[in-house]
C-alpha cells in the first residue's frame, strides 16, 4: 500500500516538472532541502490524518487488534521491538500510525514508527508518512525520540527489517534477530525500557514465491537488498472480486500483542558483554510472550520461534 502511494506521489512530482507547474516543483525542492532533517527530529504528526475514517475500515478489513498485557508507565520512554516484519507490516501501521488503538490502551504514550530513511526522499509521500507518525530509523532519529526527558515516548522498531520480509511465508516463525543488537545498544544509552511485541497473523496476509535459503531466487533477492537497502519479495494474495490471485492482502486476523517492559538502566557506554546480556534477556522475554499467547491465535503447541 505504501509503495503504491509512494509511486503515485513520485509520478505527480514528475508531472509537475514536465508540465506547466515546474515552478511549484522548484518551490517544493526548496522546501525539501530546508525540511530534510525533520524525519530524524520527531517528524510532523497530524492528529487529523491519524484519525481518518479510512483507517477504521483498514483495521476492520483484517481485522487488526492490539492486545495489552501490562501497563506502560508514561513517565518512562520505551523501545518497542516489533516482530515479525511480514510483507505489509500491517500490524505496526494499523496499531501505531492510526488512532485510537494505541492511545486508548496506553494513555500518555506517543508512538513513533521508525522506517527506512529512503522513504523520506520521496516527494509529497514523506509529508504523508510523517503526518501518520512515522520517522526515520536512523540512530539520530531514535535518539531524538528516546531523549524526551519527561518520558512518554515510544520508539517502535521492526527489528527484522526488510531482510525478514523474505521469510514472510504463511506459517513461518523465523525471525532475523540474532545479529541485530543496535536497538539494544540504543535502549541502554538512553535508559529506555525494552518491550517485545509479537504480531500474530502478520505472515498470513500474502503467499510468497518459494525462496528457500541457497536458492537462486533468494540469492538474487539478498544481493538486491544489500544494493538498494530494501527487499523485493515476490508475493500475491487475492483480487477485488475473486480470491485466487491479486495484490490485495487476504482477510486474516492480526493480533498484535504488547509484552511486559524490561527495565533498562541508562548506560552511556555499554560494553559488548552488557549488550549481549540484555539481548539474550530480550530474546527470552520475546519467546515467553509468544509461547504464552500462541494457543490463542491458532499456533500449534509444537511450533516455536526460530531465531536467525
Short mmCIF file of C-alpha atoms in Angstrom, two decimals:
data_model
loop_
_atom_site.label_atom_id
_atom_site.label_comp_id
_atom_site.label_asym_id
_atom_site.label_seq_id
_atom_site.Cartn_x
_atom_site.Cartn_y
_atom_site.Cartn_z
CA UNK A 1 0.00 0.00 0.00
CA UNK A 2 2.73 2.44 0.98
CA UNK A 3 4.68 1.58 -2.16
CA UNK A 4 1.67 2.35 -4.34
CA UNK A 5 1.12 5.69 -2.61
CA UNK A 6 4.83 6.49 -2.96
CA UNK A 7 4.74 5.72 -6.69
CA UNK A 8 1.70 7.96 -7.12
CA UNK A 9 3.42 10.83 -5.27
CA UNK A 10 6.61 10.48 -7.32
CA UNK A 11 4.57 10.35 -10.51
CA UNK A 12 2.71 13.51 -9.51
CA UNK A 13 6.04 15.27 -8.89
CA UNK A 14 7.29 14.27 -12.35
CA UNK A 15 4.09 15.68 -13.88
CA UNK A 16 4.76 18.99 -12.12
CA UNK A 17 8.29 19.12 -13.56
CA UNK A 18 7.27 18.21 -17.12
CA UNK A 19 4.08 20.27 -17.14
CA UNK A 20 3.41 23.96 -16.76
CA UNK A 21 3.83 23.82 -13.00
CA UNK A 22 7.59 23.36 -12.89
CA UNK A 23 7.88 26.40 -10.59
CA UNK A 24 5.83 24.51 -7.98
CA UNK A 25 8.28 21.63 -8.24
CA UNK A 26 11.17 24.07 -7.70
CA UNK A 27 9.46 25.53 -4.63
CA UNK A 28 8.87 22.05 -3.26
CA UNK A 29 12.52 21.11 -3.81
CA UNK A 30 13.49 24.20 -1.82
CA UNK A 31 11.11 23.12 0.93
CA UNK A 32 12.56 19.60 0.81
CA UNK A 33 16.05 20.99 1.27
CA UNK A 34 15.04 23.14 4.25
CA UNK A 35 12.96 20.37 5.83
CA UNK A 36 15.35 17.48 5.18
CA UNK A 37 16.18 16.85 8.83
CA UNK A 38 12.60 16.72 10.14
CA UNK A 39 12.17 12.91 9.79
CA UNK A 40 15.11 12.50 12.18
CA UNK A 41 13.82 15.14 14.59
CA UNK A 42 10.48 13.69 15.63
CA UNK A 43 8.66 14.14 12.34
CA UNK A 44 5.49 16.18 11.98
CA UNK A 45 2.47 14.13 13.03
CA UNK A 46 -1.11 15.18 12.36
CA UNK A 47 -3.93 14.04 14.61
CA UNK A 48 -6.34 14.72 11.77
CA UNK A 49 -4.55 12.32 9.40
CA UNK A 50 -4.15 9.64 12.08
CA UNK A 51 -7.88 9.81 12.78
CA UNK A 52 -9.13 9.43 9.19
CA UNK A 53 -12.18 7.18 8.98
CA UNK A 54 -10.31 5.29 6.25
CA UNK A 55 -8.05 3.75 8.90
CA UNK A 56 -11.02 2.36 10.80
CA UNK A 57 -12.02 0.41 7.69
CA UNK A 58 -8.40 -0.61 7.14
CA UNK A 59 -8.18 -2.08 10.64
CA UNK A 60 -11.53 -3.82 10.35
CA UNK A 61 -10.71 -5.39 6.99
CA UNK A 62 -8.37 -8.00 8.53
CA UNK A 63 -9.25 -7.18 11.40
CA UNK A 64 -6.30 -5.75 13.35
CA UNK A 65 -6.38 -5.85 17.13
CA UNK A 66 -3.91 -4.51 19.73
CA UNK A 67 -3.55 -6.65 22.84
CA UNK A 68 -2.27 -5.18 26.11
CA UNK A 69 -0.60 -7.50 28.64
CA UNK A 70 0.96 -4.97 31.00
CA UNK A 71 0.88 -1.30 31.98
CA UNK A 72 3.44 1.04 30.45
CA UNK A 73 4.15 3.94 32.77
CA UNK A 74 4.12 7.17 30.71
CA UNK A 75 6.86 8.59 32.93
CA UNK A 76 9.33 6.40 31.05
CA UNK A 77 10.44 6.18 27.44
CA UNK A 78 10.17 2.81 25.70
CA UNK A 79 11.66 0.98 22.75
CA UNK A 80 9.15 -1.48 21.32
CA UNK A 81 10.60 -4.29 19.21
CA UNK A 82 8.01 -5.34 16.63
CA UNK A 83 8.03 -8.91 15.21
CA UNK A 84 7.70 -10.22 12.52
CA UNK A 85 8.13 -7.87 9.57
CA UNK A 86 5.81 -9.78 7.23
CA UNK A 87 5.16 -8.33 3.78
CA UNK A 88 2.92 -5.40 4.66
CA UNK A 89 3.81 -4.68 8.31
CA UNK A 90 0.07 -4.13 8.67
CA UNK A 91 0.02 -4.61 12.43
CA UNK A 92 2.64 -1.94 13.00
CA UNK A 93 0.91 0.57 10.75
CA UNK A 94 -2.64 -0.15 11.92
CA UNK A 95 -1.79 -0.03 15.62
CA UNK A 96 0.90 2.64 15.87
CA UNK A 97 0.15 5.02 12.96
CA UNK A 98 -3.62 5.33 13.33
CA UNK A 99 -5.78 6.34 16.25
CA UNK A 100 -7.29 5.33 18.61
CA UNK A 101 -5.89 1.78 19.28
CA UNK A 102 -2.61 2.67 21.00
CA UNK A 103 -3.62 5.85 22.79
CA UNK A 104 -6.71 4.18 24.29
CA UNK A 105 -4.71 1.29 25.74
CA UNK A 106 -1.59 3.26 26.68
CA UNK A 107 -2.65 6.82 27.57
CA UNK A 108 0.17 9.30 27.92
CA UNK A 109 2.46 7.49 25.46
CA UNK A 110 3.19 8.74 21.94
CA UNK A 111 4.31 6.04 19.48
CA UNK A 112 6.80 6.72 16.69
CA UNK A 113 7.16 4.04 14.00
CA UNK A 114 10.72 4.07 12.61
CA UNK A 115 11.06 3.18 8.92
CA UNK A 116 13.88 3.21 6.37
CA UNK A 117 15.22 6.73 5.67
CA UNK A 118 14.90 6.15 1.91
CA UNK A 119 11.11 6.65 2.12
CA UNK A 120 11.58 10.26 3.26
CA UNK A 121 13.29 11.15 0.00
CA UNK A 122 10.05 10.61 -1.94
CA UNK A 123 8.38 13.97 -2.77
CA UNK A 124 4.99 14.55 -1.08
CA UNK A 125 4.91 10.98 0.21
CA UNK A 126 7.27 11.98 3.01
CA UNK A 127 4.73 14.56 4.20
CA UNK A 128 2.04 11.90 4.43
CA UNK A 129 4.08 9.30 6.32
CA UNK A 130 5.34 11.90 8.79
CA UNK A 131 1.78 13.05 9.41
CA UNK A 132 0.91 9.44 10.34
CA UNK A 133 3.66 9.40 12.98
CA UNK A 134 6.43 7.69 11.04
CA UNK A 135 10.02 8.84 11.45
CA UNK A 136 13.42 7.76 10.19
CA UNK A 137 15.06 4.59 11.52
CA UNK A 138 18.42 6.35 11.74
CA UNK A 139 20.32 6.39 15.05
CA UNK A 140 19.85 10.14 15.19
CA UNK A 141 16.09 9.74 14.90
CA UNK A 142 15.80 7.01 17.54
CA UNK A 143 17.95 9.10 19.90
CA UNK A 144 15.73 12.13 19.36
CA UNK A 145 12.61 10.16 20.34
CA UNK A 146 14.17 8.45 23.35
CA UNK A 147 15.83 11.63 24.65
CA UNK A 148 12.49 13.02 25.84
CA UNK A 149 13.25 14.00 29.44
CA UNK A 150 9.67 13.78 30.66
CA UNK A 151 9.16 10.29 29.27
CA UNK A 152 6.02 9.39 27.34
CA UNK A 153 7.72 8.46 24.05
CA UNK A 154 7.69 5.01 22.46
CA UNK A 155 10.03 4.14 19.59
CA UNK A 156 8.58 1.27 17.55
CA UNK A 157 11.23 -0.58 15.53
CA UNK A 158 10.58 -3.54 13.22
CA UNK A 159 13.67 -5.42 14.35
CA UNK A 160 13.94 -7.91 11.47
CA UNK A 161 13.93 -5.14 8.89
CA UNK A 162 13.45 -5.59 5.16
CA UNK A 163 15.56 -8.74 5.15
CA UNK A 164 12.99 -10.54 7.29
CA UNK A 165 10.25 -9.98 4.69
CA UNK A 166 11.96 -12.68 2.60
CA UNK A 167 10.92 -15.16 5.31
CA UNK A 168 7.31 -13.97 5.30
CA UNK A 169 5.57 -17.18 4.29
CA UNK A 170 2.29 -18.35 5.86
CA UNK A 171 3.16 -20.34 8.97
CA UNK A 172 6.73 -19.05 9.12
CA UNK A 173 8.07 -18.24 12.59
CA UNK A 174 11.64 -17.34 11.61
CA UNK A 175 12.93 -14.01 12.94
CA UNK A 176 16.13 -12.22 11.85
CA UNK A 177 17.34 -11.08 15.25
CA UNK A 178 20.48 -12.87 16.46
CA UNK A 179 22.84 -10.33 14.84
CA UNK A 180 20.58 -7.33 15.37
CA UNK A 181 21.77 -5.65 18.55
CA UNK A 182 21.74 -1.98 17.61
CA UNK A 183 18.34 -1.47 19.24
CA UNK A 184 19.70 -2.98 22.46
CA UNK A 185 22.58 -0.51 22.47
CA UNK A 186 20.19 2.40 21.88
CA UNK A 187 17.95 1.27 24.75
CA UNK A 188 20.97 1.11 27.08
CA UNK A 189 22.33 4.50 26.04
CA UNK A 190 19.00 6.21 26.71
CA UNK A 191 17.71 4.09 29.57
CA UNK A 192 14.63 3.22 27.52
CA UNK A 193 12.67 0.22 28.73
CA UNK A 194 12.50 -2.60 26.18
CA UNK A 195 9.12 -4.06 25.20
CA UNK A 196 8.80 -7.14 22.95
CA UNK A 197 5.83 -7.06 20.58
CA UNK A 198 4.64 -10.03 18.54
CA UNK A 199 2.05 -9.64 15.78
CA UNK A 200 0.23 -12.94 15.26
CA UNK A 201 -1.09 -13.31 11.70
CA UNK A 202 1.38 -10.89 10.09
CA UNK A 203 2.85 -13.59 7.84
CA UNK A 204 -0.53 -14.91 6.74
CA UNK A 205 -1.58 -11.92 4.60
CA UNK A 206 0.24 -12.96 1.41
CA UNK A 207 1.65 -16.04 -0.31
CA UNK A 208 5.26 -15.61 -1.34
CA UNK A 209 7.03 -17.45 -4.15
CA UNK A 210 9.19 -20.22 -2.68
CA UNK A 211 12.66 -18.80 -1.95
CA UNK A 212 14.49 -21.14 0.42
CA UNK A 213 17.96 -20.08 1.52
CA UNK A 214 20.54 -21.09 -1.05
CA UNK A 215 18.09 -20.95 -3.97
CA UNK A 216 18.92 -18.74 -6.95
CA UNK A 217 15.90 -16.53 -6.23
CA UNK A 218 16.90 -15.97 -2.60
CA UNK A 219 20.47 -15.19 -3.62
CA UNK A 220 19.26 -12.58 -6.12
CA UNK A 221 16.86 -11.07 -3.57
CA UNK A 222 19.56 -10.83 -0.90
CA UNK A 223 22.01 -9.19 -3.32
CA UNK A 224 19.39 -6.65 -4.41
CA UNK A 225 18.52 -5.99 -0.77
CA UNK A 226 22.14 -5.15 0.01
CA UNK A 227 22.39 -2.84 -3.01
CA UNK A 228 19.06 -1.00 -2.68
CA UNK A 229 18.51 -1.19 1.07
CA UNK A 230 15.10 -2.84 0.80
CA UNK A 231 13.93 -6.33 -0.11
CA UNK A 232 11.85 -7.41 -3.10
CA UNK A 233 9.70 -10.39 -2.06
CA UNK A 234 7.62 -11.91 -4.86
CA UNK A 235 4.13 -12.29 -3.43
CA UNK A 236 0.44 -12.44 -4.29
CA UNK A 237 -2.86 -12.70 -2.49
CA UNK A 238 -6.43 -12.01 -3.67
CA UNK A 239 -8.13 -9.73 -6.16
CA UNK A 240 -11.02 -7.32 -5.72
CA UNK A 241 -13.81 -9.70 -6.77
CA UNK A 242 -12.01 -13.06 -6.61
CA UNK A 243 -9.77 -14.86 -4.15
CA UNK A 244 -7.43 -16.75 -6.49
CA UNK A 245 -4.89 -14.06 -7.44
CA UNK A 246 -4.16 -10.39 -6.82
CA UNK A 247 -2.22 -7.97 -4.62
CA UNK A 248 -4.91 -7.27 -2.03
CA UNK A 249 -3.96 -8.97 1.25
CA UNK A 250 -6.07 -11.86 2.48
CA UNK A 251 -8.55 -11.15 5.25
CA UNK A 252 -6.65 -12.81 8.06
CA UNK A 253 -6.91 -11.52 11.64
CA UNK A 254 -3.86 -9.79 13.09
CA UNK A 255 -3.40 -9.73 16.85
CA UNK A 256 -0.51 -7.52 17.92
CA UNK A 257 0.43 -8.46 21.48
CA UNK A 258 2.42 -5.92 23.51
CA UNK A 259 4.51 -7.62 26.18
CA UNK A 260 5.73 -6.51 29.59
CA UNK A 261 8.53 -3.94 29.77
CA UNK A 262 12.10 -4.96 30.53
CA UNK A 263 13.54 -2.25 32.83
CA UNK A 264 16.76 -0.79 31.44
CA UNK A 265 19.18 1.36 33.42
CA UNK A 266 20.91 4.07 31.42
CA UNK A 267 24.46 3.20 30.38
CA UNK A 268 26.10 5.71 28.05
CA UNK A 269 28.99 3.39 27.17
CA UNK A 270 27.74 -0.21 27.34
CA UNK A 271 30.26 -2.97 26.82
CA UNK A 272 29.80 -5.76 24.31
CA UNK A 273 29.11 -8.14 27.18
CA UNK A 274 26.40 -5.88 28.63
CA UNK A 275 24.75 -5.58 25.21
CA UNK A 276 24.85 -9.35 24.73
CA UNK A 277 23.33 -9.97 28.18
CA UNK A 278 20.40 -7.63 27.57
CA UNK A 279 19.93 -9.03 24.07
CA UNK A 280 19.73 -12.56 25.50
CA UNK A 281 17.17 -11.40 28.07
CA UNK A 282 15.13 -9.74 25.34
CA UNK A 283 15.08 -12.96 23.30
CA UNK A 284 13.98 -14.86 26.38
CA UNK A 285 11.10 -12.44 27.05
CA UNK A 286 10.06 -12.43 23.38
CA UNK A 287 9.93 -16.22 23.29
CA UNK A 288 7.96 -16.29 26.55
CA UNK A 289 5.46 -13.78 25.15
CA UNK A 290 4.98 -15.92 22.05
CA UNK A 291 4.59 -19.18 23.99
CA UNK A 292 2.05 -17.68 26.40
CA UNK A 293 -0.22 -16.42 23.62
CA UNK A 294 0.29 -18.73 20.63
CA UNK A 295 -2.59 -21.07 21.57
CA UNK A 296 -5.00 -18.11 21.46
CA UNK A 297 -4.20 -17.44 17.81
CA UNK A 298 -4.09 -20.86 16.19
CA UNK A 299 -0.39 -21.69 16.54
CA UNK A 300 0.11 -25.45 17.16
CA UNK A 301 1.66 -26.34 20.52
CA UNK A 302 4.72 -27.95 18.90
CA UNK A 303 5.70 -24.84 16.91
CA UNK A 304 8.10 -22.26 18.37
CA UNK A 305 10.02 -19.19 17.25
CA UNK A 306 13.21 -19.69 15.25
CA UNK A 307 15.91 -17.07 15.77
CA UNK A 308 18.43 -16.47 12.98
#
